[in-house]
Amino acid sequence: MMDLFPLLAPAGFVLAFAVALVAGTIKGIVGFAMPMIMVSGLSSIMAPDLALAGLILPTLVTNGFQAMRQGPRAAWQSMKRFRAFLLVGGVFLMLSAQLVRVLPAQVMLLIIGGPITLFAVTQLMGKHLVLHAPSRRMEIGIGAFAGFIGGFSGIWGPPTVAYLTALGTEKREQMRIQGVIYGLGAVVLFFAHVGSGVMRSETLPFSILMILPALFGMWLGGRLQDKIDQKTFRRATLFVLLIAGLNLMRRALVG
């Protein structure tokens, strides 16, 4: 194992596999949060850039399965519906990916954790953001913000979830749309971080190894997700956001 990947001790692999399994399970239930959980967990035992590399391929593969769960036609319709979000988010993701080598780790974690925590707390307190009709201007703005933070952190879920929740998106459709958006974002993220140097020959094997536990966890979570109703799905989503956001802020402020 050490010959295959010299940047992490064997005990680190065990912990990393556990993190990927938990992240996959949560994703199977609520449709997102894999990058947040993997960044939070992996960055506790390794450098932030290695943690970022570790989540890229599992995110790409699991979102592909999620997007295609209702078939390619449904996935294509979701792509057409949110094409502005995808295009603008992809451009900003590519641009901000280069910041991963510039921003200090604590700043990166705080920028991500603060908005996540604020959104989850306000939603759980009953202060719901409601959009009665899709807004192209808001879609472009949220896509730009999601892409910006996603490029240097690997995390672009919270703004997307906030937008879909505000639109009152049905559970199965939200899962599929998230899979499409995050999956295409993961493709862009992969190539962006080939350019940034995060995804390279030394880190690629680690990212490949993380795919298996992430997929198995997603299968487990999917079985649970099929059994919960829309209200439970929404609250589970918000609690996942809150826990991940608080953990990121803790690491930013305490270390």
PDB file of N, CA and C in Angstrom, residues 141-240:
ATOM      1  N   GLY A 141     -26.628  34.003 -10.560  1.00  0.00           N
ATOM      2  CA  GLY A 141     -25.877  34.455  -9.393  1.00  0.00           C
ATOM      3  C   GLY A 141     -25.482  33.321  -8.467  1.00  0.00           C
ATOM      4  N   ILE A 142     -26.433  32.418  -8.207  1.00  0.00           N
ATOM      5  CA  ILE A 142     -26.141  31.280  -7.333  1.00  0.00           C
ATOM      6  C   ILE A 142     -25.164  30.334  -8.014  1.00  0.00           C
ATOM      7  N   GLY A 143     -25.306  30.155  -9.329  1.00  0.00           N
ATOM      8  CA  GLY A 143     -24.357  29.320 -10.061  1.00  0.00           C
ATOM      9  C   GLY A 143     -22.947  29.858  -9.992  1.00  0.00           C
ATOM     10  N   ALA A 144     -22.800  31.185 -10.105  1.00  0.00           N
ATOM     11  CA  ALA A 144     -21.483  31.812 -10.017  1.00  0.00           C
ATOM     12  C   ALA A 144     -20.870  31.613  -8.633  1.00  0.00           C
ATOM     13  N   PHE A 145     -21.683  31.799  -7.589  1.00  0.00           N
ATOM     14  CA  PHE A 145     -21.175  31.645  -6.225  1.00  0.00           C
ATOM     15  C   PHE A 145     -20.808  30.190  -5.939  1.00  0.00           C
ATOM     16  N   ALA A 146     -21.696  29.272  -6.352  1.00  0.00           N
ATOM     17  CA  ALA A 146     -21.427  27.848  -6.124  1.00  0.00           C
ATOM     18  C   ALA A 146     -20.161  27.418  -6.853  1.00  0.00           C
ATOM     19  N   GLY A 147     -19.992  27.862  -8.088  1.00  0.00           N
ATOM     20  CA  GLY A 147     -18.790  27.518  -8.839  1.00  0.00           C
ATOM     21  C   GLY A 147     -17.542  28.107  -8.225  1.00  0.00           C
ATOM     22  N   PHE A 148     -17.650  29.336  -7.721  1.00  0.00           N
ATOM     23  CA  PHE A 148     -16.483  30.004  -7.133  1.00  0.00           C
ATOM     24  C   PHE A 148     -15.964  29.248  -5.919  1.00  0.00           C
ATOM     25  N   ILE A 149     -16.858  28.928  -4.972  1.00  0.00           N
ATOM     26  CA  ILE A 149     -16.385  28.219  -3.782  1.00  0.00           C
ATOM     27  C   ILE A 149     -16.048  26.765  -4.112  1.00  0.00           C
ATOM     28  N   GLY A 150     -16.708  26.206  -5.125  1.00  0.00           N
ATOM     29  CA  GLY A 150     -16.432  24.821  -5.489  1.00  0.00           C
ATOM     30  C   GLY A 150     -15.066  24.621  -6.096  1.00  0.00           C
ATOM     31  N   GLY A 151     -14.578  25.626  -6.838  1.00  0.00           N
ATOM     32  CA  GLY A 151     -13.297  25.484  -7.508  1.00  0.00           C
ATOM     33  C   GLY A 151     -12.137  25.307  -6.569  1.00  0.00           C
ATOM     34  N   PHE A 152     -12.114  26.074  -5.467  1.00  0.00           N
ATOM     35  CA  PHE A 152     -10.964  25.972  -4.575  1.00  0.00           C
ATOM     36  C   PHE A 152     -11.203  25.071  -3.375  1.00  0.00           C
ATOM     37  N   SER A 153     -12.437  24.581  -3.222  1.00  0.00           N
ATOM     38  CA  SER A 153     -12.723  23.757  -2.052  1.00  0.00           C
ATOM     39  C   SER A 153     -13.273  22.375  -2.397  1.00  0.00           C
ATOM     40  N   GLY A 154     -13.819  22.203  -3.611  1.00  0.00           N
ATOM     41  CA  GLY A 154     -14.489  20.949  -3.950  1.00  0.00           C
ATOM     42  C   GLY A 154     -15.904  20.883  -3.418  1.00  0.00           C
ATOM     43  N   ILE A 155     -16.398  21.968  -2.825  1.00  0.00           N
ATOM     44  CA  ILE A 155     -17.723  21.998  -2.207  1.00  0.00           C
ATOM     45  C   ILE A 155     -18.575  23.048  -2.902  1.00  0.00           C
ATOM     46  N   TRP A 156     -19.621  22.621  -3.597  1.00  0.00           N
ATOM     47  CA  TRP A 156     -20.522  23.582  -4.223  1.00  0.00           C
ATOM     48  C   TRP A 156     -21.979  23.219  -3.968  1.00  0.00           C
ATOM     49  N   GLY A 157     -22.205  22.372  -2.955  1.00  0.00           N
ATOM     50  CA  GLY A 157     -23.561  21.913  -2.680  1.00  0.00           C
ATOM     51  C   GLY A 157     -24.495  22.910  -2.031  1.00  0.00           C
ATOM     52  N   PRO A 158     -24.104  23.598  -0.956  1.00  0.00           N
ATOM     53  CA  PRO A 158     -25.065  24.421  -0.217  1.00  0.00           C
ATOM     54  C   PRO A 158     -25.822  25.464  -1.036  1.00  0.00           C
ATOM     55  N   PRO A 159     -25.172  26.266  -1.893  1.00  0.00           N
ATOM     56  CA  PRO A 159     -25.965  27.210  -2.685  1.00  0.00           C
ATOM     57  C   PRO A 159     -26.955  26.508  -3.610  1.00  0.00           C
ATOM     58  N   THR A 160     -26.547  25.383  -4.161  1.00  0.00           N
ATOM     59  CA  THR A 160     -27.426  24.615  -5.045  1.00  0.00           C
ATOM     60  C   THR A 160     -28.617  24.071  -4.275  1.00  0.00           C
ATOM     61  N   VAL A 161     -28.364  23.493  -3.106  1.00  0.00           N
ATOM     62  CA  VAL A 161     -29.443  22.952  -2.276  1.00  0.00           C
ATOM     63  C   VAL A 161     -30.384  24.066  -1.849  1.00  0.00           C
ATOM     64  N   ALA A 162     -29.844  25.215  -1.483  1.00  0.00           N
ATOM     65  CA  ALA A 162     -30.682  26.348  -1.076  1.00  0.00           C
ATOM     66  C   ALA A 162     -31.621  26.753  -2.208  1.00  0.00           C
ATOM     67  N   TYR A 163     -31.107  26.818  -3.404  1.00  0.00           N
ATOM     68  CA  TYR A 163     -31.905  27.213  -4.567  1.00  0.00           C
ATOM     69  C   TYR A 163     -33.006  26.193  -4.860  1.00  0.00           C
ATOM     70  N   LEU A 164     -32.651  24.914  -4.864  1.00  0.00           N
ATOM     71  CA  LEU A 164     -33.637  23.874  -5.149  1.00  0.00           C
ATOM     72  C   LEU A 164     -34.687  23.787  -4.046  1.00  0.00           C
ATOM     73  N   THR A 165     -34.264  23.963  -2.801  1.00  0.00           N
ATOM     74  CA  THR A 165     -35.201  23.942  -1.679  1.00  0.00           C
ATOM     75  C   THR A 165     -36.170  25.111  -1.766  1.00  0.00           C
ATOM     76  N   ALA A 166     -35.657  26.289  -2.102  1.00  0.00           N
ATOM     77  CA  ALA A 166     -36.495  27.475  -2.228  1.00  0.00           C
ATOM     78  C   ALA A 166     -37.533  27.326  -3.336  1.00  0.00           C
ATOM     79  N   LEU A 167     -37.206  26.553  -4.367  1.00  0.00           N
ATOM     80  CA  LEU A 167     -38.146  26.300  -5.459  1.00  0.00           C
ATOM     81  C   LEU A 167     -39.167  25.214  -5.110  1.00  0.00           C
ATOM     82  N   GLY A 168     -39.006  24.576  -3.944  1.00  0.00           N
ATOM     83  CA  GLY A 168     -39.920  23.515  -3.537  1.00  0.00           C
ATOM     84  C   GLY A 168     -39.810  22.277  -4.406  1.00  0.00           C
ATOM     85  N   THR A 169     -38.591  21.923  -4.792  1.00  0.00           N
ATOM     86  CA  THR A 169     -38.373  20.806  -5.704  1.00  0.00           C
ATOM     87  C   THR A 169     -38.721  19.472  -5.037  1.00  0.00           C
ATOM     88  N   GLU A 170     -39.437  18.623  -5.760  1.00  0.00           N
ATOM     89  CA  GLU A 170     -39.827  17.312  -5.250  1.00  0.00           C
ATOM     90  C   GLU A 170     -38.594  16.444  -5.004  1.00  0.00           C
ATOM     91  N   LYS A 171     -38.695  15.526  -4.043  1.00  0.00           N
ATOM     92  CA  LYS A 171     -37.548  14.764  -3.544  1.00  0.00           C
ATOM     93  C   LYS A 171     -36.784  14.037  -4.650  1.00  0.00           C
ATOM     94  N   ARG A 172     -37.462  13.242  -5.459  1.00  0.00           N
ATOM     95  CA  ARG A 172     -36.761  12.480  -6.499  1.00  0.00           C
ATOM     96  C   ARG A 172     -36.142  13.395  -7.553  1.00  0.00           C
ATOM     97  N   GLU A 173     -36.875  14.452  -7.909  1.00  0.00           N
ATOM     98  CA  GLU A 173     -36.344  15.381  -8.899  1.00  0.00           C
ATOM     99  C   GLU A 173     -35.130  16.121  -8.353  1.00  0.00           C
ATOM    100  N   GLN A 174     -35.188  16.506  -7.070  1.00  0.00           N
ATOM    101  CA  GLN A 174     -34.052  17.194  -6.471  1.00  0.00           C
ATOM    102  C   GLN A 174     -32.824  16.298  -6.440  1.00  0.00           C
ATOM    103  N   MET A 175     -33.017  15.033  -6.117  1.00  0.00           N
ATOM    104  CA  MET A 175     -31.893  14.103  -6.114  1.00  0.00           C
ATOM    105  C   MET A 175     -31.265  14.017  -7.502  1.00  0.00           C
ATOM    106  N   ARG A 176     -32.108  13.916  -8.536  1.00  0.00           N
ATOM    107  CA  ARG A 176     -31.601  13.785  -9.903  1.00  0.00           C
ATOM    108  C   ARG A 176     -30.896  15.066 -10.350  1.00  0.00           C
ATOM    109  N   ILE A 177     -31.511  16.215 -10.083  1.00  0.00           N
ATOM    110  CA  ILE A 177     -30.916  17.492 -10.492  1.00  0.00           C
ATOM    111  C   ILE A 177     -29.582  17.707  -9.803  1.00  0.00           C
ATOM    112  N   GLN A 178     -29.526  17.383  -8.510  1.00  0.00           N
ATOM    113  CA  GLN A 178     -28.262  17.510  -7.787  1.00  0.00           C
ATOM    114  C   GLN A 178     -27.196  16.606  -8.415  1.00  0.00           C
ATOM    115  N   GLY A 179     -27.586  15.394  -8.789  1.00  0.00           N
ATOM    116  CA  GLY A 179     -26.634  14.494  -9.416  1.00  0.00           C
ATOM    117  C   GLY A 179     -26.097  15.050 -10.716  1.00  0.00           C
ATOM    118  N   VAL A 180     -26.983  15.634 -11.532  1.00  0.00           N
ATOM    119  CA  VAL A 180     -26.568  16.218 -12.805  1.00  0.00           C
ATOM    120  C   VAL A 180     -25.632  17.401 -12.578  1.00  0.00           C
ATOM    121  N   ILE A 181     -26.055  18.328 -11.713  1.00  0.00           N
ATOM    122  CA  ILE A 181     -25.260  19.537 -11.469  1.00  0.00           C
ATOM    123  C   ILE A 181     -23.916  19.197 -10.858  1.00  0.00           C
ATOM    124  N   TYR A 182     -23.921  18.365  -9.821  1.00  0.00           N
ATOM    125  CA  TYR A 182     -22.669  18.025  -9.158  1.00  0.00           C
ATOM    126  C   TYR A 182     -21.785  17.151 -10.030  1.00  0.00           C
ATOM    127  N   GLY A 183     -22.418  16.277 -10.830  1.00  0.00           N
ATOM    128  CA  GLY A 183     -21.634  15.411 -11.703  1.00  0.00           C
ATOM    129  C   GLY A 183     -20.889  16.194 -12.768  1.00  0.00           C
ATOM    130  N   LEU A 184     -21.578  17.120 -13.427  1.00  0.00           N
ATOM    131  CA  LEU A 184     -20.914  17.949 -14.425  1.00  0.00           C
ATOM    132  C   LEU A 184     -19.872  18.857 -13.773  1.00  0.00           C
ATOM    133  N   GLY A 185     -20.216  19.341 -12.570  1.00  0.00           N
ATOM    134  CA  GLY A 185     -19.236  20.149 -11.844  1.00  0.00           C
ATOM    135  C   GLY A 185     -17.997  19.350 -11.493  1.00  0.00           C
ATOM    136  N   ALA A 186     -18.185  18.066 -11.170  1.00  0.00           N
ATOM    137  CA  ALA A 186     -17.051  17.216 -10.819  1.00  0.00           C
ATOM    138  C   ALA A 186     -16.139  16.978 -12.022  1.00  0.00           C
ATOM    139  N   VAL A 187     -16.733  16.890 -13.220  1.00  0.00           N
ATOM    140  CA  VAL A 187     -15.917  16.759 -14.430  1.00  0.00           C
ATOM    141  C   VAL A 187     -15.038  17.992 -14.609  1.00  0.00           C
ATOM    142  N   VAL A 188     -15.660  19.166 -14.480  1.00  0.00           N
ATOM    143  CA  VAL A 188     -14.901  20.417 -14.594  1.00  0.00           C
ATOM    144  C   VAL A 188     -13.841  20.495 -13.505  1.00  0.00           C
ATOM    145  N   LEU A 189     -14.219  20.087 -12.281  1.00  0.00           N
ATOM    146  CA  LEU A 189     -13.291  20.142 -11.153  1.00  0.00           C
ATOM    147  C   LEU A 189     -12.074  19.262 -11.400  1.00  0.00           C
ATOM    148  N   PHE A 190     -12.296  18.087 -11.972  1.00  0.00           N
ATOM    149  CA  PHE A 190     -11.192  17.180 -12.245  1.00  0.00           C
ATOM    150  C   PHE A 190     -10.164  17.844 -13.159  1.00  0.00           C
ATOM    151  N   PHE A 191     -10.622  18.375 -14.274  1.00  0.00           N
ATOM    152  CA  PHE A 191      -9.698  18.987 -15.224  1.00  0.00           C
ATOM    153  C   PHE A 191      -9.092  20.277 -14.674  1.00  0.00           C
ATOM    154  N   ALA A 192      -9.883  21.009 -13.874  1.00  0.00           N
ATOM    155  CA  ALA A 192      -9.356  22.233 -13.269  1.00  0.00           C
ATOM    156  C   ALA A 192      -8.186  21.921 -12.347  1.00  0.00           C
ATOM    157  N   HIS A 193      -8.286  20.801 -11.605  1.00  0.00           N
ATOM    158  CA  HIS A 193      -7.237  20.482 -10.643  1.00  0.00           C
ATOM    159  C   HIS A 193      -6.128  19.624 -11.240  1.00  0.00           C
ATOM    160  N   VAL A 194      -6.326  19.135 -12.445  1.00  0.00           N
ATOM    161  CA  VAL A 194      -5.171  18.653 -13.199  1.00  0.00           C
ATOM    162  C   VAL A 194      -4.280  19.849 -13.513  1.00  0.00           C
ATOM    163  N   GLY A 195      -4.931  20.953 -13.865  1.00  0.00           N
ATOM    164  CA  GLY A 195      -4.180  22.175 -14.145  1.00  0.00           C
ATOM    165  C   GLY A 195      -3.571  22.812 -12.920  1.00  0.00           C
ATOM    166  N   SER A 196      -4.281  22.741 -11.772  1.00  0.00           N
ATOM    167  CA  SER A 196      -3.760  23.368 -10.556  1.00  0.00           C
ATOM    168  C   SER A 196      -2.655  22.553  -9.903  1.00  0.00           C
ATOM    169  N   GLY A 197      -2.544  21.264 -10.256  1.00  0.00           N
ATOM    170  CA  GLY A 197      -1.532  20.405  -9.664  1.00  0.00           C
ATOM    171  C   GLY A 197      -2.027  19.573  -8.496  1.00  0.00           C
ATOM    172  N   VAL A 198      -3.288  19.774  -8.075  1.00  0.00           N
ATOM    173  CA  VAL A 198      -3.841  18.977  -6.985  1.00  0.00           C
ATOM    174  C   VAL A 198      -4.021  17.524  -7.425  1.00  0.00           C
ATOM    175  N   MET A 199      -4.550  17.329  -8.633  1.00  0.00           N
ATOM    176  CA  MET A 199      -4.716  15.981  -9.172  1.00  0.00           C
ATOM    177  C   MET A 199      -3.511  15.660 -10.050  1.00  0.00           C
ATOM    178  N   ARG A 200      -2.636  14.800  -9.533  1.00  0.00           N
ATOM    179  CA  ARG A 200      -1.391  14.470 -10.227  1.00  0.00           C
ATOM    180  C   ARG A 200      -1.086  12.993  -9.984  1.00  0.00           C
ATOM    181  N   SER A 201       0.029  12.535 -10.501  1.00  0.00           N
ATOM    182  CA  SER A 201       0.333  11.099 -10.436  1.00  0.00           C
ATOM    183  C   SER A 201       0.432  10.587  -9.004  1.00  0.00           C
ATOM    184  N   GLU A 202       0.867  11.436  -8.062  1.00  0.00           N
ATOM    185  CA  GLU A 202       0.999  10.992  -6.670  1.00  0.00           C
ATOM    186  C   GLU A 202      -0.344  10.908  -5.959  1.00  0.00           C
ATOM    187  N   THR A 203      -1.316  11.731  -6.345  1.00  0.00           N
ATOM    188  CA  THR A 203      -2.602  11.775  -5.640  1.00  0.00           C
ATOM    189  C   THR A 203      -3.707  10.997  -6.348  1.00  0.00           C
ATOM    190  N   LEU A 204      -3.544  10.713  -7.633  1.00  0.00           N
ATOM    191  CA  LEU A 204      -4.576  10.010  -8.396  1.00  0.00           C
ATOM    192  C   LEU A 204      -4.922   8.634  -7.814  1.00  0.00           C
ATOM    193  N   PRO A 205      -3.947   7.791  -7.416  1.00  0.00           N
ATOM    194  CA  PRO A 205      -4.309   6.482  -6.850  1.00  0.00           C
ATOM    195  C   PRO A 205      -5.183   6.586  -5.607  1.00  0.00           C
ATOM    196  N   PHE A 206      -4.932   7.583  -4.772  1.00  0.00           N
ATOM    197  CA  PHE A 206      -5.735   7.769  -3.570  1.00  0.00           C
ATOM    198  C   PHE A 206      -7.184   8.074  -3.934  1.00  0.00           C
ATOM    199  N   SER A 207      -7.382   8.960  -4.902  1.00  0.00           N
ATOM    200  CA  SER A 207      -8.736   9.307  -5.333  1.00  0.00           C
ATOM    201  C   SER A 207      -9.462   8.093  -5.912  1.00  0.00           C
ATOM    202  N   ILE A 208      -8.743   7.261  -6.664  1.00  0.00           N
ATOM    203  CA  ILE A 208      -9.339   6.047  -7.238  1.00  0.00           C
ATOM    204  C   ILE A 208      -9.770   5.082  -6.130  1.00  0.00           C
ATOM    205  N   LEU A 209      -8.928   4.920  -5.123  1.00  0.00           N
ATOM    206  CA  LEU A 209      -9.239   4.004  -4.031  1.00  0.00           C
ATOM    207  C   LEU A 209     -10.467   4.435  -3.229  1.00  0.00           C
ATOM    208  N   MET A 210     -10.752   5.728  -3.195  1.00  0.00           N
ATOM    209  CA  MET A 210     -11.888   6.237  -2.431  1.00  0.00           C
ATOM    210  C   MET A 210     -13.236   5.970  -3.118  1.00  0.00           C
ATOM    211  N   ILE A 211     -13.214   5.544  -4.379  1.00  0.00           N
ATOM    212  CA  ILE A 211     -14.460   5.338  -5.113  1.00  0.00           C
ATOM    213  C   ILE A 211     -15.279   4.197  -4.520  1.00  0.00           C
ATOM    214  N   LEU A 212     -14.626   3.075  -4.197  1.00  0.00           N
ATOM    215  CA  LEU A 212     -15.351   1.887  -3.740  1.00  0.00           C
ATOM    216  C   LEU A 212     -16.138   2.127  -2.450  1.00  0.00           C
ATOM    217  N   PRO A 213     -15.517   2.608  -1.371  1.00  0.00           N
ATOM    218  CA  PRO A 213     -16.317   2.832  -0.159  1.00  0.00           C
ATOM    219  C   PRO A 213     -17.393   3.891  -0.359  1.00  0.00           C
ATOM    220  N   ALA A 214     -17.136   4.885  -1.202  1.00  0.00           N
ATOM    221  CA  ALA A 214     -18.141   5.913  -1.462  1.00  0.00           C
ATOM    222  C   ALA A 214     -19.356   5.324  -2.173  1.00  0.00           C
ATOM    223  N   LEU A 215     -19.122   4.463  -3.158  1.00  0.00           N
ATOM    224  CA  LEU A 215     -20.230   3.833  -3.882  1.00  0.00           C
ATOM    225  C   LEU A 215     -21.040   2.893  -2.978  1.00  0.00           C
ATOM    226  N   PHE A 216     -20.339   2.127  -2.152  1.00  0.00           N
ATOM    227  CA  PHE A 216     -21.049   1.209  -1.252  1.00  0.00           C
ATOM    228  C   PHE A 216     -21.896   1.996  -0.254  1.00  0.00           C
ATOM    229  N   GLY A 217     -21.345   3.074   0.270  1.00  0.00           N
ATOM    230  CA  GLY A 217     -22.103   3.917   1.181  1.00  0.00           C
ATOM    231  C   GLY A 217     -23.311   4.532   0.499  1.00  0.00           C
ATOM    232  N   MET A 218     -23.150   4.959  -0.738  1.00  0.00           N
ATOM    233  CA  MET A 218     -24.275   5.551  -1.456  1.00  0.00           C
ATOM    234  C   MET A 218     -25.393   4.541  -1.670  1.00  0.00           C
ATOM    235  N   TRP A 219     -25.029   3.281  -1.941  1.00  0.00           N
ATOM    236  CA  TRP A 219     -26.040   2.230  -2.089  1.00  0.00           C
ATOM    237  C   TRP A 219     -26.828   2.043  -0.792  1.00  0.00           C
ATOM    238  N   LEU A 220     -26.132   2.027   0.332  1.00  0.00           N
ATOM    239  CA  LEU A 220     -26.805   1.899   1.624  1.00  0.00           C
ATOM    240  C   LEU A 220     -27.743   3.078   1.874  1.00  0.00           C
ATOM    241  N   GLY A 221     -27.230   4.294   1.612  1.00  0.00           N
ATOM    242  CA  GLY A 221     -28.040   5.483   1.835  1.00  0.00           C
ATOM    243  C   GLY A 221     -29.251   5.544   0.929  1.00  0.00           C
ATOM    244  N   GLY A 222     -29.097   5.081  -0.309  1.00  0.00           N
ATOM    245  CA  GLY A 222     -30.215   5.089  -1.238  1.00  0.00           C
ATOM    246  C   GLY A 222     -31.369   4.225  -0.774  1.00  0.00           C
ATOM    247  N   ARG A 223     -31.062   3.111  -0.162  1.00  0.00           N
ATOM    248  CA  ARG A 223     -32.110   2.223   0.360  1.00  0.00           C
ATOM    249  C   ARG A 223     -32.873   2.903   1.493  1.00  0.00           C
ATOM    250  N   LEU A 224     -32.167   3.678   2.306  1.00  0.00           N
ATOM    251  CA  LEU A 224     -32.825   4.417   3.382  1.00  0.00           C
ATOM    252  C   LEU A 224     -33.638   5.583   2.817  1.00  0.00           C
ATOM    253  N   GLN A 225     -33.101   6.255   1.812  1.00  0.00           N
ATOM    254  CA  GLN A 225     -33.764   7.430   1.239  1.00  0.00           C
ATOM    255  C   GLN A 225     -35.110   7.084   0.631  1.00  0.00           C
ATOM    256  N   ASP A 226     -35.238   5.911   0.060  1.00  0.00           N
ATOM    257  CA  ASP A 226     -36.501   5.492  -0.547  1.00  0.00           C
ATOM    258  C   ASP A 226     -37.616   5.352   0.486  1.00  0.00           C
ATOM    259  N   LYS A 227     -37.269   5.251   1.757  1.00  0.00           N
ATOM    260  CA  LYS A 227     -38.262   4.992   2.802  1.00  0.00           C
ATOM    261  C   LYS A 227     -38.712   6.257   3.539  1.00  0.00           C
ATOM    262  N   ILE A 228     -38.123   7.413   3.245  1.00  0.00           N
ATOM    263  CA  ILE A 228     -38.474   8.630   3.977  1.00  0.00           C
ATOM    264  C   ILE A 228     -39.338   9.545   3.121  1.00  0.00           C
ATOM    265  N   ASP A 229     -40.176  10.386   3.784  1.00  0.00           N
ATOM    266  CA  ASP A 229     -41.056  11.294   3.059  1.00  0.00           C
ATOM    267  C   ASP A 229     -40.358  12.625   2.791  1.00  0.00           C
ATOM    268  N   GLN A 230     -41.068  13.538   2.114  1.00  0.00           N
ATOM    269  CA  GLN A 230     -40.482  14.811   1.701  1.00  0.00           C
ATOM    270  C   GLN A 230     -40.048  15.661   2.896  1.00  0.00           C
ATOM    271  N   LYS A 231     -40.862  15.719   3.936  1.00  0.00           N
ATOM    272  CA  LYS A 231     -40.536  16.547   5.106  1.00  0.00           C
ATOM    273  C   LYS A 231     -39.294  16.019   5.807  1.00  0.00           C
ATOM    274  N   THR A 232     -39.219  14.723   5.993  1.00  0.00           N
ATOM    275  CA  THR A 232     -38.054  14.126   6.635  1.00  0.00           C
ATOM    276  C   THR A 232     -36.813  14.315   5.789  1.00  0.00           C
ATOM    277  N   PHE A 233     -36.979  14.188   4.474  1.00  0.00           N
ATOM    278  CA  PHE A 233     -35.871  14.411   3.542  1.00  0.00           C
ATOM    279  C   PHE A 233     -35.307  15.823   3.702  1.00  0.00           C
ATOM    280  N   ARG A 234     -36.193  16.814   3.783  1.00  0.00           N
ATOM    281  CA  ARG A 234     -35.749  18.202   3.897  1.00  0.00           C
ATOM    282  C   ARG A 234     -35.012  18.461   5.213  1.00  0.00           C
ATOM    283  N   ARG A 235     -35.558  17.962   6.315  1.00  0.00           N
ATOM    284  CA  ARG A 235     -34.919  18.178   7.609  1.00  0.00           C
ATOM    285  C   ARG A 235     -33.577  17.442   7.687  1.00  0.00           C
ATOM    286  N   ALA A 236     -33.515  16.248   7.134  1.00  0.00           N
ATOM    287  CA  ALA A 236     -32.243  15.525   7.106  1.00  0.00           C
ATOM    288  C   ALA A 236     -31.199  16.312   6.322  1.00  0.00           C
ATOM    289  N   THR A 237     -31.629  16.906   5.210  1.00  0.00           N
ATOM    290  CA  THR A 237     -30.734  17.723   4.404  1.00  0.00           C
ATOM    291  C   THR A 237     -30.160  18.875   5.213  1.00  0.00           C
ATOM    292  N   LEU A 238     -31.028  19.557   5.945  1.00  0.00           N
ATOM    293  CA  LEU A 238     -30.597  20.726   6.713  1.00  0.00           C
ATOM    294  C   LEU A 238     -29.686  20.338   7.879  1.00  0.00           C
ATOM    295  N   PHE A 239     -29.966  19.227   8.541  1.00  0.00           N
ATOM    296  CA  PHE A 239     -29.104  18.789   9.642  1.00  0.00           C
ATOM    297  C   PHE A 239     -27.716  18.400   9.142  1.00  0.00           C
ATOM    298  N   VAL A 240     -27.661  17.778   7.976  1.00  0.00           N
ATOM    299  CA  VAL A 240     -26.361  17.449   7.391  1.00  0.00           C
ATOM    300  C   VAL A 240     -25.570  18.732   7.097  1.00  0.00           C
TER     301      VAL A 240
END
